């Protein structure tokens, strides 16, 4: 039986990288706001298609908080505090890029990243560094959860005690995790000089073409309408 896990993600990893680059073009060329919002809504639709509702809700909450700070909190603050909090509102401009990065990380496994970079002809040094980094961060998060559970079991509540109980184990655990990931990658033949294969099937399909055309249309439309629409 072919399950969704075996079939892979809704989009090819190379498509995800391409549409993220197009989203960056839309944002950093200062296209009209309607196109930036359209890119963000397109990503929200992709989150729904990938059944990542929990992450979508989290992104929506962050976006609503930033909007609330900009339109309701800033007018009530004095000049100095308003200047400090005004930097937060710049996240609205780059939020489509943040949503795109979150979408790539949430829906693409490390093996799919490696297979996509291999197809793109990326340098092996870059792909290996990226693979180890992507596996390193979840390992650190898991270590932090274990430390938090241990502190709750021992009823550690003071701020200084919590900092000490978190800092030292995390520092030691980070070094050990990095060494274990390096050994694991070497054992799996990541340093093999020949062409690498992957059991994760990747390839372009009709949905990849459709999504790329959508983001390309938003990119070109935003550039053409620059200065015409607000």
PDB file of N, CA and C in Angstrom, residues 93-193:
ATOM      1  N   UNK A  93       6.733  42.554   6.952  1.00  0.00           N
ATOM      2  CA  UNK A  93       7.250  42.628   5.590  1.00  0.00           C
ATOM      3  C   UNK A  93       7.905  41.312   5.171  1.00  0.00           C
ATOM      4  N   UNK A  94       8.641  40.703   6.091  1.00  0.00           N
ATOM      5  CA  UNK A  94       9.383  39.481   5.747  1.00  0.00           C
ATOM      6  C   UNK A  94       8.634  38.224   6.154  1.00  0.00           C
ATOM      7  N   UNK A  95       7.387  38.376   6.595  1.00  0.00           N
ATOM      8  CA  UNK A  95       6.652  37.200   7.066  1.00  0.00           C
ATOM      9  C   UNK A  95       6.445  36.157   5.977  1.00  0.00           C
ATOM     10  N   UNK A  96       6.207  36.536   4.704  1.00  0.00           N
ATOM     11  CA  UNK A  96       6.117  35.494   3.668  1.00  0.00           C
ATOM     12  C   UNK A  96       7.382  34.650   3.568  1.00  0.00           C
ATOM     13  N   UNK A  97       8.556  35.266   3.746  1.00  0.00           N
ATOM     14  CA  UNK A  97       9.806  34.500   3.723  1.00  0.00           C
ATOM     15  C   UNK A  97       9.900  33.567   4.927  1.00  0.00           C
ATOM     16  N   UNK A  98       9.453  34.066   6.088  1.00  0.00           N
ATOM     17  CA  UNK A  98       9.456  33.225   7.289  1.00  0.00           C
ATOM     18  C   UNK A  98       8.521  32.039   7.106  1.00  0.00           C
ATOM     19  N   UNK A  99       7.330  32.290   6.557  1.00  0.00           N
ATOM     20  CA  UNK A  99       6.375  31.199   6.310  1.00  0.00           C
ATOM     21  C   UNK A  99       6.945  30.201   5.314  1.00  0.00           C
ATOM     22  N   UNK A 100       7.648  30.699   4.286  1.00  0.00           N
ATOM     23  CA  UNK A 100       8.249  29.788   3.313  1.00  0.00           C
ATOM     24  C   UNK A 100       9.340  28.926   3.914  1.00  0.00           C
ATOM     25  N   UNK A 101      10.182  29.528   4.749  1.00  0.00           N
ATOM     26  CA  UNK A 101      11.218  28.740   5.413  1.00  0.00           C
ATOM     27  C   UNK A 101      10.631  27.701   6.352  1.00  0.00           C
ATOM     28  N   UNK A 102       9.592  28.102   7.101  1.00  0.00           N
ATOM     29  CA  UNK A 102       8.935  27.144   7.992  1.00  0.00           C
ATOM     30  C   UNK A 102       8.294  26.008   7.210  1.00  0.00           C
ATOM     31  N   UNK A 103       7.750  26.324   6.041  1.00  0.00           N
ATOM     32  CA  UNK A 103       7.127  25.288   5.208  1.00  0.00           C
ATOM     33  C   UNK A 103       8.171  24.286   4.716  1.00  0.00           C
ATOM     34  N   UNK A 104       9.321  24.777   4.294  1.00  0.00           N
ATOM     35  CA  UNK A 104      10.370  23.877   3.810  1.00  0.00           C
ATOM     36  C   UNK A 104      10.845  22.958   4.923  1.00  0.00           C
ATOM     37  N   UNK A 105      11.102  23.526   6.098  1.00  0.00           N
ATOM     38  CA  UNK A 105      11.626  22.730   7.213  1.00  0.00           C
ATOM     39  C   UNK A 105      10.596  21.714   7.696  1.00  0.00           C
ATOM     40  N   UNK A 106       9.315  22.121   7.729  1.00  0.00           N
ATOM     41  CA  UNK A 106       8.282  21.248   8.286  1.00  0.00           C
ATOM     42  C   UNK A 106       7.891  20.110   7.355  1.00  0.00           C
ATOM     43  N   UNK A 107       8.074  20.278   6.052  1.00  0.00           N
ATOM     44  CA  UNK A 107       7.553  19.291   5.100  1.00  0.00           C
ATOM     45  C   UNK A 107       8.641  18.532   4.346  1.00  0.00           C
ATOM     46  N   UNK A 108       9.897  18.817   4.623  1.00  0.00           N
ATOM     47  CA  UNK A 108      10.980  18.185   3.874  1.00  0.00           C
ATOM     48  C   UNK A 108      11.937  17.506   4.843  1.00  0.00           C
ATOM     49  N   UNK A 109      12.169  16.229   4.624  1.00  0.00           N
ATOM     50  CA  UNK A 109      13.118  15.503   5.456  1.00  0.00           C
ATOM     51  C   UNK A 109      14.542  15.794   5.002  1.00  0.00           C
ATOM     52  N   UNK A 110      15.481  15.422   5.845  1.00  0.00           N
ATOM     53  CA  UNK A 110      16.885  15.663   5.524  1.00  0.00           C
ATOM     54  C   UNK A 110      17.306  14.856   4.296  1.00  0.00           C
ATOM     55  N   UNK A 111      16.814  13.633   4.187  1.00  0.00           N
ATOM     56  CA  UNK A 111      17.165  12.817   3.031  1.00  0.00           C
ATOM     57  C   UNK A 111      16.628  13.426   1.733  1.00  0.00           C
ATOM     58  N   UNK A 112      15.442  14.035   1.786  1.00  0.00           N
ATOM     59  CA  UNK A 112      14.913  14.710   0.608  1.00  0.00           C
ATOM     60  C   UNK A 112      15.740  15.940   0.261  1.00  0.00           C
ATOM     61  N   UNK A 113      16.190  16.672   1.283  1.00  0.00           N
ATOM     62  CA  UNK A 113      17.081  17.801   1.035  1.00  0.00           C
ATOM     63  C   UNK A 113      18.355  17.338   0.337  1.00  0.00           C
ATOM     64  N   UNK A 114      18.927  16.261   0.842  1.00  0.00           N
ATOM     65  CA  UNK A 114      20.169  15.756   0.260  1.00  0.00           C
ATOM     66  C   UNK A 114      19.960  15.318  -1.179  1.00  0.00           C
ATOM     67  N   UNK A 115      18.850  14.623  -1.446  1.00  0.00           N
ATOM     68  CA  UNK A 115      18.571  14.171  -2.810  1.00  0.00           C
ATOM     69  C   UNK A 115      18.353  15.359  -3.748  1.00  0.00           C
ATOM     70  N   UNK A 116      17.652  16.392  -3.257  1.00  0.00           N
ATOM     71  CA  UNK A 116      17.406  17.566  -4.093  1.00  0.00           C
ATOM     72  C   UNK A 116      18.700  18.319  -4.391  1.00  0.00           C
ATOM     73  N   UNK A 117      19.542  18.489  -3.374  1.00  0.00           N
ATOM     74  CA  UNK A 117      20.812  19.183  -3.587  1.00  0.00           C
ATOM     75  C   UNK A 117      21.733  18.384  -4.500  1.00  0.00           C
ATOM     76  N   UNK A 118      21.649  17.057  -4.405  1.00  0.00           N
ATOM     77  CA  UNK A 118      22.444  16.219  -5.297  1.00  0.00           C
ATOM     78  C   UNK A 118      21.992  16.403  -6.743  1.00  0.00           C
ATOM     79  N   UNK A 119      20.676  16.477  -6.968  1.00  0.00           N
ATOM     80  CA  UNK A 119      20.157  16.698  -8.317  1.00  0.00           C
ATOM     81  C   UNK A 119      20.528  18.089  -8.835  1.00  0.00           C
ATOM     82  N   UNK A 120      20.581  19.073  -7.940  1.00  0.00           N
ATOM     83  CA  UNK A 120      20.905  20.439  -8.344  1.00  0.00           C
ATOM     84  C   UNK A 120      22.399  20.650  -8.556  1.00  0.00           C
ATOM     85  N   UNK A 121      23.196  19.663  -8.206  1.00  0.00           N
ATOM     86  CA  UNK A 121      24.637  19.793  -8.371  1.00  0.00           C
ATOM     87  C   UNK A 121      25.295  20.675  -7.337  1.00  0.00           C
ATOM     88  N   UNK A 122      24.702  20.773  -6.146  1.00  0.00           N
ATOM     89  CA  UNK A 122      25.284  21.601  -5.093  1.00  0.00           C
ATOM     90  C   UNK A 122      26.583  20.976  -4.589  1.00  0.00           C
ATOM     91  N   UNK A 123      27.517  21.788  -4.128  1.00  0.00           N
ATOM     92  CA  UNK A 123      28.774  21.240  -3.593  1.00  0.00           C
ATOM     93  C   UNK A 123      28.514  20.297  -2.425  1.00  0.00           C
ATOM     94  N   UNK A 124      29.279  19.230  -2.367  1.00  0.00           N
ATOM     95  CA  UNK A 124      29.093  18.239  -1.313  1.00  0.00           C
ATOM     96  C   UNK A 124      29.340  18.839   0.073  1.00  0.00           C
ATOM     97  N   UNK A 125      30.286  19.766   0.165  1.00  0.00           N
ATOM     98  CA  UNK A 125      30.563  20.390   1.464  1.00  0.00           C
ATOM     99  C   UNK A 125      29.338  21.148   1.981  1.00  0.00           C
ATOM    100  N   UNK A 126      28.619  21.814   1.086  1.00  0.00           N
ATOM    101  CA  UNK A 126      27.421  22.562   1.492  1.00  0.00           C
ATOM    102  C   UNK A 126      26.302  21.612   1.905  1.00  0.00           C
ATOM    103  N   UNK A 127      26.059  20.571   1.121  1.00  0.00           N
ATOM    104  CA  UNK A 127      24.962  19.654   1.424  1.00  0.00           C
ATOM    105  C   UNK A 127      25.210  18.892   2.717  1.00  0.00           C
ATOM    106  N   UNK A 128      26.459  18.499   2.963  1.00  0.00           N
ATOM    107  CA  UNK A 128      26.766  17.783   4.205  1.00  0.00           C
ATOM    108  C   UNK A 128      26.571  18.701   5.403  1.00  0.00           C
ATOM    109  N   UNK A 129      27.045  19.932   5.293  1.00  0.00           N
ATOM    110  CA  UNK A 129      26.881  20.891   6.397  1.00  0.00           C
ATOM    111  C   UNK A 129      25.405  21.143   6.679  1.00  0.00           C
ATOM    112  N   UNK A 130      24.609  21.293   5.635  1.00  0.00           N
ATOM    113  CA  UNK A 130      23.179  21.523   5.815  1.00  0.00           C
ATOM    114  C   UNK A 130      22.498  20.318   6.450  1.00  0.00           C
ATOM    115  N   UNK A 131      22.857  19.118   6.022  1.00  0.00           N
ATOM    116  CA  UNK A 131      22.231  17.912   6.565  1.00  0.00           C
ATOM    117  C   UNK A 131      22.532  17.756   8.051  1.00  0.00           C
ATOM    118  N   UNK A 132      23.791  17.976   8.435  1.00  0.00           N
ATOM    119  CA  UNK A 132      24.162  17.846   9.849  1.00  0.00           C
ATOM    120  C   UNK A 132      23.463  18.915  10.675  1.00  0.00           C
ATOM    121  N   UNK A 133      23.354  20.133  10.134  1.00  0.00           N
ATOM    122  CA  UNK A 133      22.693  21.211  10.865  1.00  0.00           C
ATOM    123  C   UNK A 133      21.217  20.922  11.077  1.00  0.00           C
ATOM    124  N   UNK A 134      20.551  20.422  10.053  1.00  0.00           N
ATOM    125  CA  UNK A 134      19.121  20.138  10.160  1.00  0.00           C
ATOM    126  C   UNK A 134      18.839  19.010  11.134  1.00  0.00           C
ATOM    127  N   UNK A 135      19.773  18.097  11.282  1.00  0.00           N
ATOM    128  CA  UNK A 135      19.589  17.034  12.274  1.00  0.00           C
ATOM    129  C   UNK A 135      20.037  17.471  13.664  1.00  0.00           C
ATOM    130  N   UNK A 136      20.904  18.470  13.722  1.00  0.00           N
ATOM    131  CA  UNK A 136      21.448  18.910  15.001  1.00  0.00           C
ATOM    132  C   UNK A 136      20.407  19.676  15.814  1.00  0.00           C
ATOM    133  N   UNK A 137      19.647  20.550  15.164  1.00  0.00           N
ATOM    134  CA  UNK A 137      18.686  21.383  15.887  1.00  0.00           C
ATOM    135  C   UNK A 137      17.557  20.576  16.535  1.00  0.00           C
ATOM    136  N   UNK A 138      16.936  19.602  15.836  1.00  0.00           N
ATOM    137  CA  UNK A 138      15.932  18.779  16.535  1.00  0.00           C
ATOM    138  C   UNK A 138      16.504  17.974  17.688  1.00  0.00           C
ATOM    139  N   UNK A 139      17.769  17.552  17.561  1.00  0.00           N
ATOM    140  CA  UNK A 139      18.400  16.812  18.657  1.00  0.00           C
ATOM    141  C   UNK A 139      18.562  17.697  19.886  1.00  0.00           C
ATOM    142  N   UNK A 140      18.941  18.956  19.668  1.00  0.00           N
ATOM    143  CA  UNK A 140      19.049  19.891  20.791  1.00  0.00           C
ATOM    144  C   UNK A 140      17.694  20.144  21.438  1.00  0.00           C
ATOM    145  N   UNK A 141      16.657  20.259  20.629  1.00  0.00           N
ATOM    146  CA  UNK A 141      15.327  20.471  21.178  1.00  0.00           C
ATOM    147  C   UNK A 141      14.882  19.278  22.010  1.00  0.00           C
ATOM    148  N   UNK A 142      15.206  18.078  21.562  1.00  0.00           N
ATOM    149  CA  UNK A 142      14.852  16.894  22.327  1.00  0.00           C
ATOM    150  C   UNK A 142      15.625  16.852  23.648  1.00  0.00           C
ATOM    151  N   UNK A 143      16.898  17.227  23.634  1.00  0.00           N
ATOM    152  CA  UNK A 143      17.679  17.279  24.868  1.00  0.00           C
ATOM    153  C   UNK A 143      17.093  18.282  25.855  1.00  0.00           C
ATOM    154  N   UNK A 144      16.648  19.428  25.341  1.00  0.00           N
ATOM    155  CA  UNK A 144      16.051  20.441  26.214  1.00  0.00           C
ATOM    156  C   UNK A 144      14.769  19.926  26.861  1.00  0.00           C
ATOM    157  N   UNK A 145      13.971  19.168  26.110  1.00  0.00           N
ATOM    158  CA  UNK A 145      12.755  18.611  26.685  1.00  0.00           C
ATOM    159  C   UNK A 145      13.075  17.624  27.791  1.00  0.00           C
ATOM    160  N   UNK A 146      14.093  16.816  27.590  1.00  0.00           N
ATOM    161  CA  UNK A 146      14.482  15.866  28.635  1.00  0.00           C
ATOM    162  C   UNK A 146      14.966  16.589  29.886  1.00  0.00           C
ATOM    163  N   UNK A 147      15.737  17.661  29.693  1.00  0.00           N
ATOM    164  CA  UNK A 147      16.225  18.436  30.842  1.00  0.00           C
ATOM    165  C   UNK A 147      15.063  19.102  31.574  1.00  0.00           C
ATOM    166  N   UNK A 148      14.105  19.618  30.818  1.00  0.00           N
ATOM    167  CA  UNK A 148      12.937  20.255  31.434  1.00  0.00           C
ATOM    168  C   UNK A 148      12.131  19.249  32.239  1.00  0.00           C
ATOM    169  N   UNK A 149      11.949  18.036  31.723  1.00  0.00           N
ATOM    170  CA  UNK A 149      11.219  17.010  32.465  1.00  0.00           C
ATOM    171  C   UNK A 149      11.976  16.609  33.728  1.00  0.00           C
ATOM    172  N   UNK A 150      13.305  16.540  33.626  1.00  0.00           N
ATOM    173  CA  UNK A 150      14.101  16.190  34.805  1.00  0.00           C
ATOM    174  C   UNK A 150      14.001  17.275  35.876  1.00  0.00           C
ATOM    175  N   UNK A 151      14.005  18.547  35.473  1.00  0.00           N
ATOM    176  CA  UNK A 151      13.866  19.634  36.450  1.00  0.00           C
ATOM    177  C   UNK A 151      12.491  19.610  37.101  1.00  0.00           C
ATOM    178  N   UNK A 152      11.458  19.305  36.333  1.00  0.00           N
ATOM    179  CA  UNK A 152      10.115  19.219  36.914  1.00  0.00           C
ATOM    180  C   UNK A 152      10.009  18.058  37.890  1.00  0.00           C
ATOM    181  N   UNK A 153      10.691  16.945  37.584  1.00  0.00           N
ATOM    182  CA  UNK A 153      10.665  15.795  38.483  1.00  0.00           C
ATOM    183  C   UNK A 153      11.382  16.089  39.790  1.00  0.00           C
ATOM    184  N   UNK A 154      12.453  16.877  39.720  1.00  0.00           N
ATOM    185  CA  UNK A 154      13.220  17.226  40.934  1.00  0.00           C
ATOM    186  C   UNK A 154      12.723  18.506  41.587  1.00  0.00           C
ATOM    187  N   UNK A 155      11.663  19.091  41.036  1.00  0.00           N
ATOM    188  CA  UNK A 155      11.028  20.285  41.600  1.00  0.00           C
ATOM    189  C   UNK A 155      12.029  21.441  41.722  1.00  0.00           C
ATOM    190  N   UNK A 156      12.699  21.737  40.629  1.00  0.00           N
ATOM    191  CA  UNK A 156      13.620  22.870  40.564  1.00  0.00           C
ATOM    192  C   UNK A 156      12.849  24.055  40.018  1.00  0.00           C
ATOM    193  N   UNK A 157      12.730  25.121  40.827  1.00  0.00           N
ATOM    194  CA  UNK A 157      11.896  26.256  40.447  1.00  0.00           C
ATOM    195  C   UNK A 157      12.664  27.573  40.373  1.00  0.00           C
ATOM    196  N   UNK A 158      13.759  27.719  41.073  1.00  0.00           N
ATOM    197  CA  UNK A 158      14.479  28.983  41.074  1.00  0.00           C
ATOM    198  C   UNK A 158      15.097  29.294  39.721  1.00  0.00           C
ATOM    199  N   UNK A 159      15.185  30.593  39.389  1.00  0.00           N
ATOM    200  CA  UNK A 159      15.723  30.995  38.097  1.00  0.00           C
ATOM    201  C   UNK A 159      17.195  30.629  37.963  1.00  0.00           C
ATOM    202  N   UNK A 160      17.981  30.892  38.992  1.00  0.00           N
ATOM    203  CA  UNK A 160      19.409  30.576  38.926  1.00  0.00           C
ATOM    204  C   UNK A 160      19.637  29.077  38.819  1.00  0.00           C
ATOM    205  N   UNK A 161      18.867  28.305  39.584  1.00  0.00           N
ATOM    206  CA  UNK A 161      19.011  26.855  39.507  1.00  0.00           C
ATOM    207  C   UNK A 161      18.615  26.331  38.125  1.00  0.00           C
ATOM    208  N   UNK A 162      17.554  26.908  37.545  1.00  0.00           N
ATOM    209  CA  UNK A 162      17.131  26.467  36.222  1.00  0.00           C
ATOM    210  C   UNK A 162      18.188  26.778  35.171  1.00  0.00           C
ATOM    211  N   UNK A 163      18.783  27.980  35.250  1.00  0.00           N
ATOM    212  CA  UNK A 163      19.823  28.337  34.287  1.00  0.00           C
ATOM    213  C   UNK A 163      21.019  27.398  34.397  1.00  0.00           C
ATOM    214  N   UNK A 164      21.396  27.089  35.627  1.00  0.00           N
ATOM    215  CA  UNK A 164      22.533  26.186  35.819  1.00  0.00           C
ATOM    216  C   UNK A 164      22.214  24.778  35.335  1.00  0.00           C
ATOM    217  N   UNK A 165      20.999  24.322  35.596  1.00  0.00           N
ATOM    218  CA  UNK A 165      20.616  22.966  35.203  1.00  0.00           C
ATOM    219  C   UNK A 165      20.395  22.841  33.695  1.00  0.00           C
ATOM    220  N   UNK A 166      20.166  23.948  33.022  1.00  0.00           N
ATOM    221  CA  UNK A 166      19.969  23.907  31.576  1.00  0.00           C
ATOM    222  C   UNK A 166      21.271  24.147  30.840  1.00  0.00           C
ATOM    223  N   UNK A 167      22.049  25.126  31.291  1.00  0.00           N
ATOM    224  CA  UNK A 167      23.243  25.550  30.544  1.00  0.00           C
ATOM    225  C   UNK A 167      24.296  24.451  30.466  1.00  0.00           C
ATOM    226  N   UNK A 168      24.632  23.861  31.603  1.00  0.00           N
ATOM    227  CA  UNK A 168      25.710  22.863  31.620  1.00  0.00           C
ATOM    228  C   UNK A 168      25.341  21.606  30.842  1.00  0.00           C
ATOM    229  N   UNK A 169      24.168  20.984  31.078  1.00  0.00           N
ATOM    230  CA  UNK A 169      23.832  19.790  30.268  1.00  0.00           C
ATOM    231  C   UNK A 169      23.693  20.086  28.779  1.00  0.00           C
ATOM    232  N   UNK A 170      23.139  21.248  28.430  1.00  0.00           N
ATOM    233  CA  UNK A 170      23.001  21.577  27.017  1.00  0.00           C
ATOM    234  C   UNK A 170      24.361  21.769  26.362  1.00  0.00           C
ATOM    235  N   UNK A 171      25.285  22.376  27.070  1.00  0.00           N
ATOM    236  CA  UNK A 171      26.626  22.591  26.518  1.00  0.00           C
ATOM    237  C   UNK A 171      27.330  21.263  26.290  1.00  0.00           C
ATOM    238  N   UNK A 172      27.272  20.383  27.278  1.00  0.00           N
ATOM    239  CA  UNK A 172      27.910  19.082  27.139  1.00  0.00           C
ATOM    240  C   UNK A 172      27.174  18.219  26.112  1.00  0.00           C
ATOM    241  N   UNK A 173      25.845  18.296  26.126  1.00  0.00           N
ATOM    242  CA  UNK A 173      25.074  17.495  25.191  1.00  0.00           C
ATOM    243  C   UNK A 173      25.253  17.933  23.749  1.00  0.00           C
ATOM    244  N   UNK A 174      25.471  19.240  23.521  1.00  0.00           N
ATOM    245  CA  UNK A 174      25.655  19.731  22.158  1.00  0.00           C
ATOM    246  C   UNK A 174      26.924  19.154  21.544  1.00  0.00           C
ATOM    247  N   UNK A 175      27.998  19.112  22.341  1.00  0.00           N
ATOM    248  CA  UNK A 175      29.246  18.553  21.827  1.00  0.00           C
ATOM    249  C   UNK A 175      29.103  17.063  21.530  1.00  0.00           C
ATOM    250  N   UNK A 176      28.425  16.341  22.426  1.00  0.00           N
ATOM    251  CA  UNK A 176      28.244  14.911  22.217  1.00  0.00           C
ATOM    252  C   UNK A 176      27.320  14.639  21.032  1.00  0.00           C
ATOM    253  N   UNK A 177      26.259  15.441  20.876  1.00  0.00           N
ATOM    254  CA  UNK A 177      25.336  15.260  19.759  1.00  0.00           C
ATOM    255  C   UNK A 177      26.024  15.515  18.432  1.00  0.00           C
ATOM    256  N   UNK A 178      26.845  16.559  18.378  1.00  0.00           N
ATOM    257  CA  UNK A 178      27.563  16.864  17.140  1.00  0.00           C
ATOM    258  C   UNK A 178      28.500  15.717  16.751  1.00  0.00           C
ATOM    259  N   UNK A 179      29.169  15.134  17.739  1.00  0.00           N
ATOM    260  CA  UNK A 179      30.070  14.015  17.441  1.00  0.00           C
ATOM    261  C   UNK A 179      29.296  12.785  16.974  1.00  0.00           C
ATOM    262  N   UNK A 180      28.159  12.513  17.609  1.00  0.00           N
ATOM    263  CA  UNK A 180      27.351  11.362  17.208  1.00  0.00           C
ATOM    264  C   UNK A 180      26.777  11.545  15.815  1.00  0.00           C
ATOM    265  N   UNK A 181      26.320  12.752  15.479  1.00  0.00           N
ATOM    266  CA  UNK A 181      25.793  12.996  14.146  1.00  0.00           C
ATOM    267  C   UNK A 181      26.874  12.861  13.084  1.00  0.00           C
ATOM    268  N   UNK A 182      28.072  13.315  13.395  1.00  0.00           N
ATOM    269  CA  UNK A 182      29.176  13.184  12.448  1.00  0.00           C
ATOM    270  C   UNK A 182      29.515  11.716  12.202  1.00  0.00           C
ATOM    271  N   UNK A 183      29.568  10.924  13.268  1.00  0.00           N
ATOM    272  CA  UNK A 183      29.846   9.503  13.114  1.00  0.00           C
ATOM    273  C   UNK A 183      28.722   8.795  12.369  1.00  0.00           C
ATOM    274  N   UNK A 184      27.470   9.177  12.646  1.00  0.00           N
ATOM    275  CA  UNK A 184      26.335   8.555  11.964  1.00  0.00           C
ATOM    276  C   UNK A 184      26.360   8.867  10.466  1.00  0.00           C
ATOM    277  N   UNK A 185      26.674  10.128  10.122  1.00  0.00           N
ATOM    278  CA  UNK A 185      26.725  10.502   8.712  1.00  0.00           C
ATOM    279  C   UNK A 185      27.847   9.772   7.988  1.00  0.00           C
ATOM    280  N   UNK A 186      28.970   9.616   8.655  1.00  0.00           N
ATOM    281  CA  UNK A 186      30.092   8.907   8.042  1.00  0.00           C
ATOM    282  C   UNK A 186      29.757   7.435   7.836  1.00  0.00           C
ATOM    283  N   UNK A 187      29.073   6.837   8.825  1.00  0.00           N
ATOM    284  CA  UNK A 187      28.704   5.430   8.718  1.00  0.00           C
ATOM    285  C   UNK A 187      27.702   5.190   7.590  1.00  0.00           C
ATOM    286  N   UNK A 188      26.919   6.188   7.263  1.00  0.00           N
ATOM    287  CA  UNK A 188      25.929   6.047   6.196  1.00  0.00           C
ATOM    288  C   UNK A 188      26.501   6.394   4.824  1.00  0.00           C
ATOM    289  N   UNK A 189      27.774   6.634   4.759  1.00  0.00           N
ATOM    290  CA  UNK A 189      28.420   6.859   3.475  1.00  0.00           C
ATOM    291  C   UNK A 189      28.234   8.241   2.901  1.00  0.00           C
ATOM    292  N   UNK A 190      28.068   9.261   3.784  1.00  0.00           N
ATOM    293  CA  UNK A 190      27.834  10.602   3.273  1.00  0.00           C
ATOM    294  C   UNK A 190      29.077  11.181   2.612  1.00  0.00           C
ATOM    295  N   UNK A 191      30.251  10.630   2.931  1.00  0.00           N
ATOM    296  CA  UNK A 191      31.493  11.117   2.333  1.00  0.00           C
ATOM    297  C   UNK A 191      31.876  10.337   1.075  1.00  0.00           C
ATOM    298  N   UNK A 192      31.000   9.467   0.613  1.00  0.00           N
ATOM    299  CA  UNK A 192      31.289   8.701  -0.591  1.00  0.00           C
ATOM    300  C   UNK A 192      31.433   9.633  -1.794  1.00  0.00           C
ATOM    301  N   UNK A 193      32.529   9.575  -2.528  1.00  0.00           N
ATOM    302  CA  UNK A 193      32.753  10.541  -3.618  1.00  0.00           C
ATOM    303  C   UNK A 193      31.875  10.315  -4.838  1.00  0.00           C
TER     304      UNK A 193
END
